[in-house]
GROMACS .gro file of C-alpha atoms in nm:
model
  418
    1UNK     CA    1  -2.033  -3.609  -0.172
    2UNK     CA    2  -2.116  -3.397   0.136
    3UNK     CA    3  -2.043  -3.513   0.489
    4UNK     CA    4  -2.376  -3.540   0.682
    5UNK     CA    5  -2.249  -3.346   0.983
    6UNK     CA    6  -2.124  -3.062   0.764
    7UNK     CA    7  -2.451  -3.056   0.568
    8UNK     CA    8  -2.651  -3.042   0.891
    9UNK     CA    9  -2.432  -2.755   1.013
   10UNK     CA   10  -2.500  -2.562   0.694
   11UNK     CA   11  -2.874  -2.617   0.724
   12UNK     CA   12  -2.889  -2.518   1.091
   13UNK     CA   13  -2.625  -2.246   1.112
   14UNK     CA   14  -2.662  -1.937   0.895
   15UNK     CA   15  -2.345  -1.789   1.045
   16UNK     CA   16  -2.140  -2.083   0.915
   17UNK     CA   17  -2.285  -2.025   0.569
   18UNK     CA   18  -2.192  -1.655   0.583
   19UNK     CA   19  -1.843  -1.728   0.718
   20UNK     CA   20  -1.774  -1.975   0.437
   21UNK     CA   21  -1.863  -1.733   0.160
   22UNK     CA   22  -1.710  -1.428   0.327
   23UNK     CA   23  -1.375  -1.609   0.345
   24UNK     CA   24  -1.364  -1.685  -0.027
   25UNK     CA   25  -1.073  -1.523  -0.209
   26UNK     CA   26  -1.305  -1.429  -0.496
   27UNK     CA   27  -1.601  -1.195  -0.486
   28UNK     CA   28  -1.942  -1.366  -0.496
   29UNK     CA   29  -2.274  -1.215  -0.598
   30UNK     CA   30  -2.596  -1.416  -0.614
   31UNK     CA   31  -2.871  -1.272  -0.834
   32UNK     CA   32  -3.223  -1.401  -0.894
   33UNK     CA   33  -3.384  -1.462  -1.233
   34UNK     CA   34  -3.471  -1.091  -1.253
   35UNK     CA   35  -3.100  -1.003  -1.211
   36UNK     CA   36  -3.162  -0.862  -0.863
   37UNK     CA   37  -2.873  -0.907  -0.617
   38UNK     CA   38  -2.984  -1.117  -0.322
   39UNK     CA   39  -2.643  -1.195  -0.168
   40UNK     CA   40  -2.298  -1.032  -0.177
   41UNK     CA   41  -1.993  -1.160   0.012
   42UNK     CA   42  -1.729  -0.946   0.184
   43UNK     CA   43  -1.473  -0.988  -0.095
   44UNK     CA   44  -1.719  -0.856  -0.354
   45UNK     CA   45  -1.777  -0.555  -0.128
   46UNK     CA   46  -1.403  -0.490  -0.120
   47UNK     CA   47  -1.355  -0.533  -0.495
   48UNK     CA   48  -1.646  -0.304  -0.581
   49UNK     CA   49  -1.573  -0.064  -0.291
   50UNK     CA   50  -1.942  -0.053  -0.203
   51UNK     CA   51  -2.122  -0.191   0.102
   52UNK     CA   52  -2.346  -0.496   0.089
   53UNK     CA   53  -2.636  -0.281   0.203
   54UNK     CA   54  -2.597  -0.058  -0.103
   55UNK     CA   55  -2.563  -0.350  -0.347
   56UNK     CA   56  -2.858  -0.559  -0.228
   57UNK     CA   57  -3.159  -0.545  -0.462
   58UNK     CA   58  -2.954  -0.367  -0.729
   59UNK     CA   59  -2.955  -0.498  -1.086
   60UNK     CA   60  -2.643  -0.707  -1.144
   61UNK     CA   61  -2.646  -0.603  -1.512
   62UNK     CA   62  -2.589  -0.243  -1.397
   63UNK     CA   63  -2.302  -0.356  -1.175
   64UNK     CA   64  -2.132  -0.551  -1.455
   65UNK     CA   65  -2.192  -0.297  -1.732
   66UNK     CA   66  -1.860  -0.289  -1.919
   67UNK     CA   67  -1.675   0.027  -2.005
   68UNK     CA   68  -1.504  -0.156  -2.296
   69UNK     CA   69  -1.838  -0.256  -2.444
   70UNK     CA   70  -1.720  -0.330  -2.799
   71UNK     CA   71  -1.563  -0.658  -2.681
   72UNK     CA   72  -1.887  -0.768  -2.518
   73UNK     CA   73  -2.097  -0.682  -2.823
   74UNK     CA   74  -1.870  -0.893  -3.045
   75UNK     CA   75  -1.885  -1.190  -2.807
   76UNK     CA   76  -2.261  -1.168  -2.769
   77UNK     CA   77  -2.313  -1.138  -3.145
   78UNK     CA   78  -2.109  -1.453  -3.208
   79UNK     CA   79  -2.308  -1.634  -2.942
   80UNK     CA   80  -2.646  -1.532  -3.085
   81UNK     CA   81  -2.556  -1.629  -3.448
   82UNK     CA   82  -2.822  -1.383  -3.566
   83UNK     CA   83  -2.739  -1.109  -3.813
   84UNK     CA   84  -3.060  -0.919  -3.730
   85UNK     CA   85  -2.999  -0.927  -3.355
   86UNK     CA   86  -3.040  -0.572  -3.213
   87UNK     CA   87  -2.706  -0.596  -3.034
   88UNK     CA   88  -2.529  -0.559  -3.370
   89UNK     CA   89  -2.681  -0.214  -3.422
   90UNK     CA   90  -2.561   0.118  -3.285
   91UNK     CA   91  -2.347   0.063  -2.977
   92UNK     CA   92  -2.548   0.251  -2.715
   93UNK     CA   93  -2.540   0.192  -2.344
   94UNK     CA   94  -2.884   0.033  -2.360
   95UNK     CA   95  -2.760  -0.215  -2.618
   96UNK     CA   96  -2.454  -0.292  -2.410
   97UNK     CA   97  -2.683  -0.386  -2.123
   98UNK     CA   98  -2.902  -0.586  -2.361
   99UNK     CA   99  -2.596  -0.774  -2.485
  100UNK     CA  100  -2.500  -0.869  -2.131
  101UNK     CA  101  -2.859  -0.958  -2.047
  102UNK     CA  102  -2.870  -1.187  -2.351
  103UNK     CA  103  -2.562  -1.368  -2.223
  104UNK     CA  104  -2.731  -1.416  -1.886
  105UNK     CA  105  -3.041  -1.552  -2.057
  106UNK     CA  106  -2.828  -1.784  -2.269
  107UNK     CA  107  -2.669  -1.915  -1.948
  108UNK     CA  108  -3.014  -1.981  -1.802
  109UNK     CA  109  -3.152  -2.142  -2.117
  110UNK     CA  110  -2.852  -2.363  -2.195
  111UNK     CA  111  -2.747  -2.406  -1.830
  112UNK     CA  112  -2.397  -2.310  -1.938
  113UNK     CA  113  -2.154  -2.078  -1.759
  114UNK     CA  114  -1.953  -1.802  -1.924
  115UNK     CA  115  -1.643  -1.603  -1.824
  116UNK     CA  116  -1.522  -1.255  -1.922
  117UNK     CA  117  -1.149  -1.185  -1.894
  118UNK     CA  118  -0.988  -0.842  -1.855
  119UNK     CA  119  -1.322  -0.667  -1.845
  120UNK     CA  120  -1.338  -0.308  -1.724
  121UNK     CA  121  -1.668  -0.272  -1.542
  122UNK     CA  122  -1.817   0.048  -1.408
  123UNK     CA  123  -1.964  -0.100  -1.090
  124UNK     CA  124  -2.170   0.118  -0.860
  125UNK     CA  125  -2.109   0.381  -0.597
  126UNK     CA  126  -2.327   0.561  -0.347
  127UNK     CA  127  -2.351   0.841  -0.607
  128UNK     CA  128  -2.445   0.610  -0.896
  129UNK     CA  129  -2.191   0.475  -1.146
  130UNK     CA  130  -1.862   0.374  -0.990
  131UNK     CA  131  -1.501   0.407  -1.099
  132UNK     CA  132  -1.373   0.168  -1.370
  133UNK     CA  133  -1.251  -0.166  -1.232
  134UNK     CA  134  -1.043  -0.423  -1.420
  135UNK     CA  135  -1.179  -0.769  -1.336
  136UNK     CA  136  -1.234  -1.123  -1.454
  137UNK     CA  137  -1.582  -1.252  -1.379
  138UNK     CA  138  -1.777  -1.569  -1.441
  139UNK     CA  139  -2.151  -1.635  -1.439
  140UNK     CA  140  -2.289  -1.980  -1.353
  141UNK     CA  141  -2.651  -2.101  -1.343
  142UNK     CA  142  -2.803  -2.247  -1.025
  143UNK     CA  143  -3.144  -2.415  -1.015
  144UNK     CA  144  -3.281  -2.468  -0.662
  145UNK     CA  145  -3.611  -2.546  -0.492
  146UNK     CA  146  -3.640  -2.175  -0.418
  147UNK     CA  147  -3.602  -2.085  -0.786
  148UNK     CA  148  -3.334  -1.999  -1.040
  149UNK     CA  149  -3.026  -1.797  -0.947
  150UNK     CA  150  -2.710  -1.666  -1.112
  151UNK     CA  151  -2.378  -1.713  -0.931
  152UNK     CA  152  -2.135  -1.438  -1.028
  153UNK     CA  153  -1.771  -1.479  -0.923
  154UNK     CA  154  -1.545  -1.174  -0.953
  155UNK     CA  155  -1.164  -1.164  -0.947
  156UNK     CA  156  -0.996  -0.824  -0.919
  157UNK     CA  157  -0.718  -0.801  -1.177
  158UNK     CA  158  -0.599  -0.467  -1.038
  159UNK     CA  159  -0.533  -0.628  -0.700
  160UNK     CA  160  -0.357  -0.929  -0.853
  161UNK     CA  161  -0.135  -0.700  -1.060
  162UNK     CA  162  -0.062  -0.489  -0.753
  163UNK     CA  163   0.029  -0.794  -0.543
  164UNK     CA  164   0.261  -0.923  -0.817
  165UNK     CA  165   0.421  -0.580  -0.850
  166UNK     CA  166   0.465  -0.554  -0.472
  167UNK     CA  167   0.623  -0.899  -0.457
  168UNK     CA  168   0.865  -0.805  -0.736
  169UNK     CA  169   0.949  -0.472  -0.573
  170UNK     CA  170   1.001  -0.639  -0.234
  171UNK     CA  171   1.237  -0.889  -0.397
  172UNK     CA  172   1.430  -0.611  -0.572
  173UNK     CA  173   1.435  -0.409  -0.250
  174UNK     CA  174   1.581  -0.707  -0.063
  175UNK     CA  175   1.855  -0.758  -0.323
  176UNK     CA  176   1.943  -0.388  -0.323
  177UNK     CA  177   1.939  -0.379   0.055
  178UNK     CA  178   2.171  -0.678   0.085
  179UNK     CA  179   2.415  -0.529  -0.166
  180UNK     CA  180   2.424  -0.193   0.010
  181UNK     CA  181   2.465  -0.356   0.350
  182UNK     CA  182   2.760  -0.555   0.218
  183UNK     CA  183   2.920  -0.236   0.087
  184UNK     CA  184   2.843  -0.054   0.413
  185UNK     CA  185   3.017  -0.324   0.614
  186UNK     CA  186   3.326  -0.285   0.395
  187UNK     CA  187   3.324   0.093   0.441
  188UNK     CA  188   3.259   0.090   0.816
  189UNK     CA  189   3.597  -0.057   0.918
  190UNK     CA  190   3.813   0.199   0.728
  191UNK     CA  191   3.594   0.479   0.867
  192UNK     CA  192   3.655   0.354   1.219
  193UNK     CA  193   4.030   0.360   1.149
  194UNK     CA  194   4.018   0.714   1.011
  195UNK     CA  195   3.812   0.839   1.305
  196UNK     CA  196   4.037   0.667   1.558
  197UNK     CA  197   4.353   0.809   1.404
  198UNK     CA  198   4.198   1.158   1.388
  199UNK     CA  199   4.096   1.145   1.754
  200UNK     CA  200   4.446   1.031   1.849
  201UNK     CA  201   4.596   1.321   1.654
  202UNK     CA  202   4.360   1.568   1.823
  203UNK     CA  203   4.441   1.432   2.167
  204UNK     CA  204   4.816   1.469   2.111
  205UNK     CA  205   4.798   1.775   1.884
  206UNK     CA  206   4.969   2.027   2.116
  207UNK     CA  207   5.250   1.787   2.197
  208UNK     CA  208   5.307   1.712   1.828
  209UNK     CA  209   5.309   2.082   1.740
  210UNK     CA  210   5.581   2.147   1.999
  211UNK     CA  211   5.815   1.881   1.864
  212UNK     CA  212   6.146   2.010   1.720
  213UNK     CA  213   6.077   1.869   1.374
  214UNK     CA  214   5.749   2.056   1.325
  215UNK     CA  215   5.763   2.377   1.525
  216UNK     CA  216   6.008   2.539   1.284
  217UNK     CA  217   5.765   2.495   0.993
  218UNK     CA  218   5.430   2.578   1.157
  219UNK     CA  219   5.344   2.903   1.334
  220UNK     CA  220   5.037   2.954   1.557
  221UNK     CA  221   4.808   3.055   1.266
  222UNK     CA  222   4.898   2.751   1.062
  223UNK     CA  223   4.861   2.531   1.369
  224UNK     CA  224   4.506   2.659   1.418
  225UNK     CA  225   4.426   2.580   1.054
  226UNK     CA  226   4.561   2.228   1.097
  227UNK     CA  227   4.344   2.187   1.408
  228UNK     CA  228   4.040   2.306   1.211
  229UNK     CA  229   4.113   2.065   0.927
  230UNK     CA  230   4.146   1.785   1.179
  231UNK     CA  231   3.810   1.879   1.329
  232UNK     CA  232   3.652   1.872   0.981
  233UNK     CA  233   3.797   1.526   0.916
  234UNK     CA  234   3.645   1.394   1.240
  235UNK     CA  235   3.305   1.561   1.184
  236UNK     CA  236   3.276   1.429   0.829
  237UNK     CA  237   3.392   1.084   0.936
  238UNK     CA  238   3.123   1.077   1.207
  239UNK     CA  239   2.863   1.188   0.953
  240UNK     CA  240   2.967   0.913   0.712
  241UNK     CA  241   2.967   0.664   0.998
  242UNK     CA  242   2.610   0.764   1.089
  243UNK     CA  243   2.508   0.726   0.725
  244UNK     CA  244   2.662   0.378   0.710
  245UNK     CA  245   2.485   0.285   1.036
  246UNK     CA  246   2.153   0.387   0.880
  247UNK     CA  247   2.233   0.183   0.569
  248UNK     CA  248   2.294  -0.121   0.788
  249UNK     CA  249   1.951  -0.075   0.941
  250UNK     CA  250   1.830  -0.048   1.297
  251UNK     CA  251   1.993  -0.327   1.498
  252UNK     CA  252   1.726  -0.329   1.768
  253UNK     CA  253   1.451  -0.590   1.747
  254UNK     CA  254   1.096  -0.455   1.781
  255UNK     CA  255   0.971  -0.407   2.136
  256UNK     CA  256   0.630  -0.564   2.084
  257UNK     CA  257   0.347  -0.414   2.289
  258UNK     CA  258  -0.026  -0.356   2.254
  259UNK     CA  259  -0.083   0.008   2.159
  260UNK     CA  260  -0.339   0.249   2.023
  261UNK     CA  261  -0.205   0.359   1.683
  262UNK     CA  262  -0.333   0.713   1.742
  263UNK     CA  263  -0.073   0.765   2.018
  264UNK     CA  264   0.234   0.762   1.787
  265UNK     CA  265   0.035   0.948   1.522
  266UNK     CA  266  -0.061   1.225   1.766
  267UNK     CA  267   0.300   1.249   1.884
  268UNK     CA  268   0.431   1.297   1.530
  269UNK     CA  269   0.158   1.540   1.423
  270UNK     CA  270   0.194   1.752   1.738
  271UNK     CA  271   0.568   1.793   1.673
  272UNK     CA  272   0.501   1.874   1.307
  273UNK     CA  273   0.244   2.141   1.402
  274UNK     CA  274   0.488   2.312   1.638
  275UNK     CA  275   0.764   2.321   1.376
  276UNK     CA  276   0.544   2.398   1.072
  277UNK     CA  277   0.255   2.630   1.167
  278UNK     CA  278   0.208   2.719   0.798
  279UNK     CA  279   0.088   2.366   0.711
  280UNK     CA  280  -0.261   2.240   0.790
  281UNK     CA  281  -0.244   1.896   0.955
  282UNK     CA  282  -0.584   1.727   0.940
  283UNK     CA  283  -0.668   1.430   1.163
  284UNK     CA  284  -0.937   1.201   1.021
  285UNK     CA  285  -0.923   0.929   1.286
  286UNK     CA  286  -1.156   0.637   1.350
  287UNK     CA  287  -1.130   0.636   1.729
  288UNK     CA  288  -1.315   0.303   1.754
  289UNK     CA  289  -1.024   0.110   1.600
  290UNK     CA  290  -0.891  -0.190   1.796
  291UNK     CA  291  -0.542  -0.179   1.944
  292UNK     CA  292  -0.252  -0.334   1.754
  293UNK     CA  293   0.063  -0.523   1.848
  294UNK     CA  294   0.358  -0.306   1.742
  295UNK     CA  295   0.674  -0.126   1.845
  296UNK     CA  296   0.553   0.223   1.928
  297UNK     CA  297   0.893   0.391   1.886
  298UNK     CA  298   0.952   0.231   1.547
  299UNK     CA  299   0.607   0.339   1.428
  300UNK     CA  300   0.689   0.693   1.540
  301UNK     CA  301   0.998   0.672   1.319
  302UNK     CA  302   0.792   0.551   1.020
  303UNK     CA  303   0.520   0.814   1.061
  304UNK     CA  304   0.775   1.090   1.118
  305UNK     CA  305   0.969   1.000   0.802
  306UNK     CA  306   0.652   1.009   0.590
  307UNK     CA  307   0.520   1.333   0.742
  308UNK     CA  308   0.861   1.505   0.723
  309UNK     CA  309   0.896   1.407   0.356
  310UNK     CA  310   0.555   1.559   0.285
  311UNK     CA  311   0.639   1.876   0.479
  312UNK     CA  312   0.969   1.924   0.294
  313UNK     CA  313   0.797   1.873  -0.043
  314UNK     CA  314   0.525   2.125   0.045
  315UNK     CA  315   0.771   2.387   0.175
  316UNK     CA  316   1.018   2.350  -0.113
  317UNK     CA  317   0.751   2.401  -0.379
  318UNK     CA  318   0.564   2.692  -0.216
  319UNK     CA  319   0.226   2.516  -0.226
  320UNK     CA  320  -0.074   2.743  -0.168
  321UNK     CA  321  -0.271   2.628   0.140
  322UNK     CA  322  -0.045   2.328   0.204
  323UNK     CA  323  -0.211   2.044   0.392
  324UNK     CA  324  -0.146   1.690   0.513
  325UNK     CA  325  -0.436   1.463   0.604
  326UNK     CA  326  -0.382   1.153   0.817
  327UNK     CA  327  -0.666   0.903   0.804
  328UNK     CA  328  -0.716   0.579   1.003
  329UNK     CA  329  -0.965   0.311   0.906
  330UNK     CA  330  -1.039  -0.062   0.917
  331UNK     CA  331  -0.964  -0.232   0.583
  332UNK     CA  332  -1.158  -0.554   0.525
  333UNK     CA  333  -1.037  -0.859   0.329
  334UNK     CA  334  -0.686  -0.729   0.273
  335UNK     CA  335  -0.406  -0.944   0.131
  336UNK     CA  336  -0.057  -0.868   0.265
  337UNK     CA  337   0.218  -1.069   0.095
  338UNK     CA  338   0.059  -1.415   0.075
  339UNK     CA  339  -0.167  -1.379   0.381
  340UNK     CA  340  -0.536  -1.291   0.350
  341UNK     CA  341  -0.665  -1.095   0.652
  342UNK     CA  342  -1.030  -1.051   0.742
  343UNK     CA  343  -0.944  -0.699   0.850
  344UNK     CA  344  -0.634  -0.487   0.910
  345UNK     CA  345  -0.547  -0.137   1.019
  346UNK     CA  346  -0.516   0.118   0.739
  347UNK     CA  347  -0.332   0.449   0.780
  348UNK     CA  348  -0.332   0.704   0.495
  349UNK     CA  349  -0.103   1.008   0.465
  350UNK     CA  350  -0.230   1.249   0.198
  351UNK     CA  351  -0.061   1.574   0.096
  352UNK     CA  352  -0.155   1.827  -0.172
  353UNK     CA  353   0.194   1.883  -0.310
  354UNK     CA  354   0.322   1.863  -0.666
  355UNK     CA  355   0.356   1.485  -0.652
  356UNK     CA  356   0.645   1.242  -0.696
  357UNK     CA  357   0.817   1.204  -1.033
  358UNK     CA  358   0.666   0.904  -1.213
  359UNK     CA  359   1.011   0.765  -1.295
  360UNK     CA  360   1.112   0.782  -0.929
  361UNK     CA  361   0.791   0.628  -0.792
  362UNK     CA  362   0.867   0.255  -0.848
  363UNK     CA  363   1.200   0.285  -0.659
  364UNK     CA  364   1.085   0.526  -0.389
  365UNK     CA  365   1.142   0.275  -0.106
  366UNK     CA  366   1.490   0.173  -0.224
  367UNK     CA  367   1.788   0.296  -0.018
  368UNK     CA  368   1.961   0.611  -0.151
  369UNK     CA  369   1.671   0.695  -0.386
  370UNK     CA  370   1.555   1.053  -0.336
  371UNK     CA  371   1.398   1.333  -0.534
  372UNK     CA  372   1.557   1.609  -0.325
  373UNK     CA  373   1.904   1.753  -0.372
  374UNK     CA  374   1.981   1.738   0.002
  375UNK     CA  375   1.802   1.409   0.072
  376UNK     CA  376   1.974   1.087   0.176
  377UNK     CA  377   1.708   0.848   0.044
  378UNK     CA  378   1.715   0.648   0.368
  379UNK     CA  379   1.397   0.759   0.548
  380UNK     CA  380   1.146   0.574   0.331
  381UNK     CA  381   1.375   0.273   0.294
  382UNK     CA  382   1.388   0.245   0.673
  383UNK     CA  383   1.009   0.293   0.693
  384UNK     CA  384   0.967   0.008   0.443
  385UNK     CA  385   1.191  -0.219   0.652
  386UNK     CA  386   1.007  -0.142   0.976
  387UNK     CA  387   0.663  -0.200   0.823
  388UNK     CA  388   0.780  -0.531   0.676
  389UNK     CA  389   0.914  -0.628   1.018
  390UNK     CA  390   0.563  -0.557   1.148
  391UNK     CA  391   0.431  -0.798   0.880
  392UNK     CA  392   0.256  -0.506   0.715
  393UNK     CA  393   0.257  -0.328   0.381
  394UNK     CA  394   0.340   0.024   0.265
  395UNK     CA  395   0.259   0.169  -0.077
  396UNK     CA  396   0.243   0.505  -0.251
  397UNK     CA  397   0.045   0.660  -0.534
  398UNK     CA  398   0.109   1.009  -0.663
  399UNK     CA  399  -0.022   1.262  -0.909
  400UNK     CA  400  -0.002   1.642  -0.926
  401UNK     CA  401  -0.197   1.775  -0.631
  402UNK     CA  402  -0.209   1.453  -0.429
  403UNK     CA  403   0.042   1.202  -0.294
  404UNK     CA  404  -0.094   0.913  -0.089
  405UNK     CA  405   0.113   0.687   0.135
  406UNK     CA  406  -0.089   0.390   0.264
  407UNK     CA  407   0.017   0.157   0.544
  408UNK     CA  408  -0.160  -0.170   0.624
  409UNK     CA  409  -0.083  -0.337   0.958
  410UNK     CA  410  -0.227  -0.659   1.101
  411UNK     CA  411  -0.384  -0.631   1.445
  412UNK     CA  412  -0.155  -0.901   1.582
  413UNK     CA  413   0.185  -1.043   1.486
  414UNK     CA  414   0.172  -1.403   1.362
  415UNK     CA  415   0.511  -1.480   1.514
  416UNK     CA  416   0.798  -1.283   1.655
  417UNK     CA  417   1.004  -1.140   1.369
  418UNK     CA  418   1.379  -1.169   1.419
   0.00000   0.00000   0.00000
């Protein structure tokens, strides 16, 4: 039963109608009896990675054409119960489309919905056929005064799998982080004792060397060696103490302010250009982006860690024409953790290096995980912590010739993160 006020609002307010369907968690396509798309919501745009303008008036059969067509042919054959049905003949692309069309017609004739699970569809792109997409989709009939329509709901399995994987990795990251922090706390106190004792020895070194019990055993050369050893002990203790401090994480809470994300990006890229003139640093910025609420200094730290990692990988492997591209965009209908955002900021860092080892990739944001002999494995772990503190998301994909770090950040913070 529909509330009269709500029904009147729907009838009189097209914007309310659009808002309702654009806020659905599933993609929605409405097609007429000729399979022509007459409506596409924002989630369907995101899933198919094509604009509504490009999808309107396209044939929904083309959009849903499966790449794994054998499964569809079997299902359609069982539904038709006809041995002589043309869909049982040679499995051509035309017959695949015919099989899907027959299912649509069966839905219209019997007024009965159907669902396909784990279907890899080809979708569409501005150049024609799109990239394969793993989805579930359902088709329901709708008879109205304006005519007959098909309602197609689409659920992106790739995104669901990615969200589940991210949640698992975040949980593992938290456990690892807590364990390492506990160990770091235990190490920090003995280090403070060693450093304090070493500093005390250094301060009183000359007096100790002149004492009757020692002077007879140590000449000036040996005394200088002892002083050098003492200096090494203090330097290494300080280095270990700095490492432990990084493991414990930055103690400062974010200094929230409204900023233009291109300011910290420009700062990092300008420094990188000065220090690495051999690497091409490409800025692909959308200068119309809204401002965000963030800690500018902490974002500088995140961006610098990612860019420095890319630079080191490019320099160590002698890449021909090394380049790093930094891209900023608006990402619509993005889910971060368990929150669905209408739009968020997206920042991509793309380098043309050899890529990250596939075995290392799932743990790349864990503390002490590194692919370099002289790396500490703390930079990306700290970046992960800072982005989470900003209620955002960081991910990486890598293959030979391209590594992509992607950061999603909400425009505003829901609540102050402690």
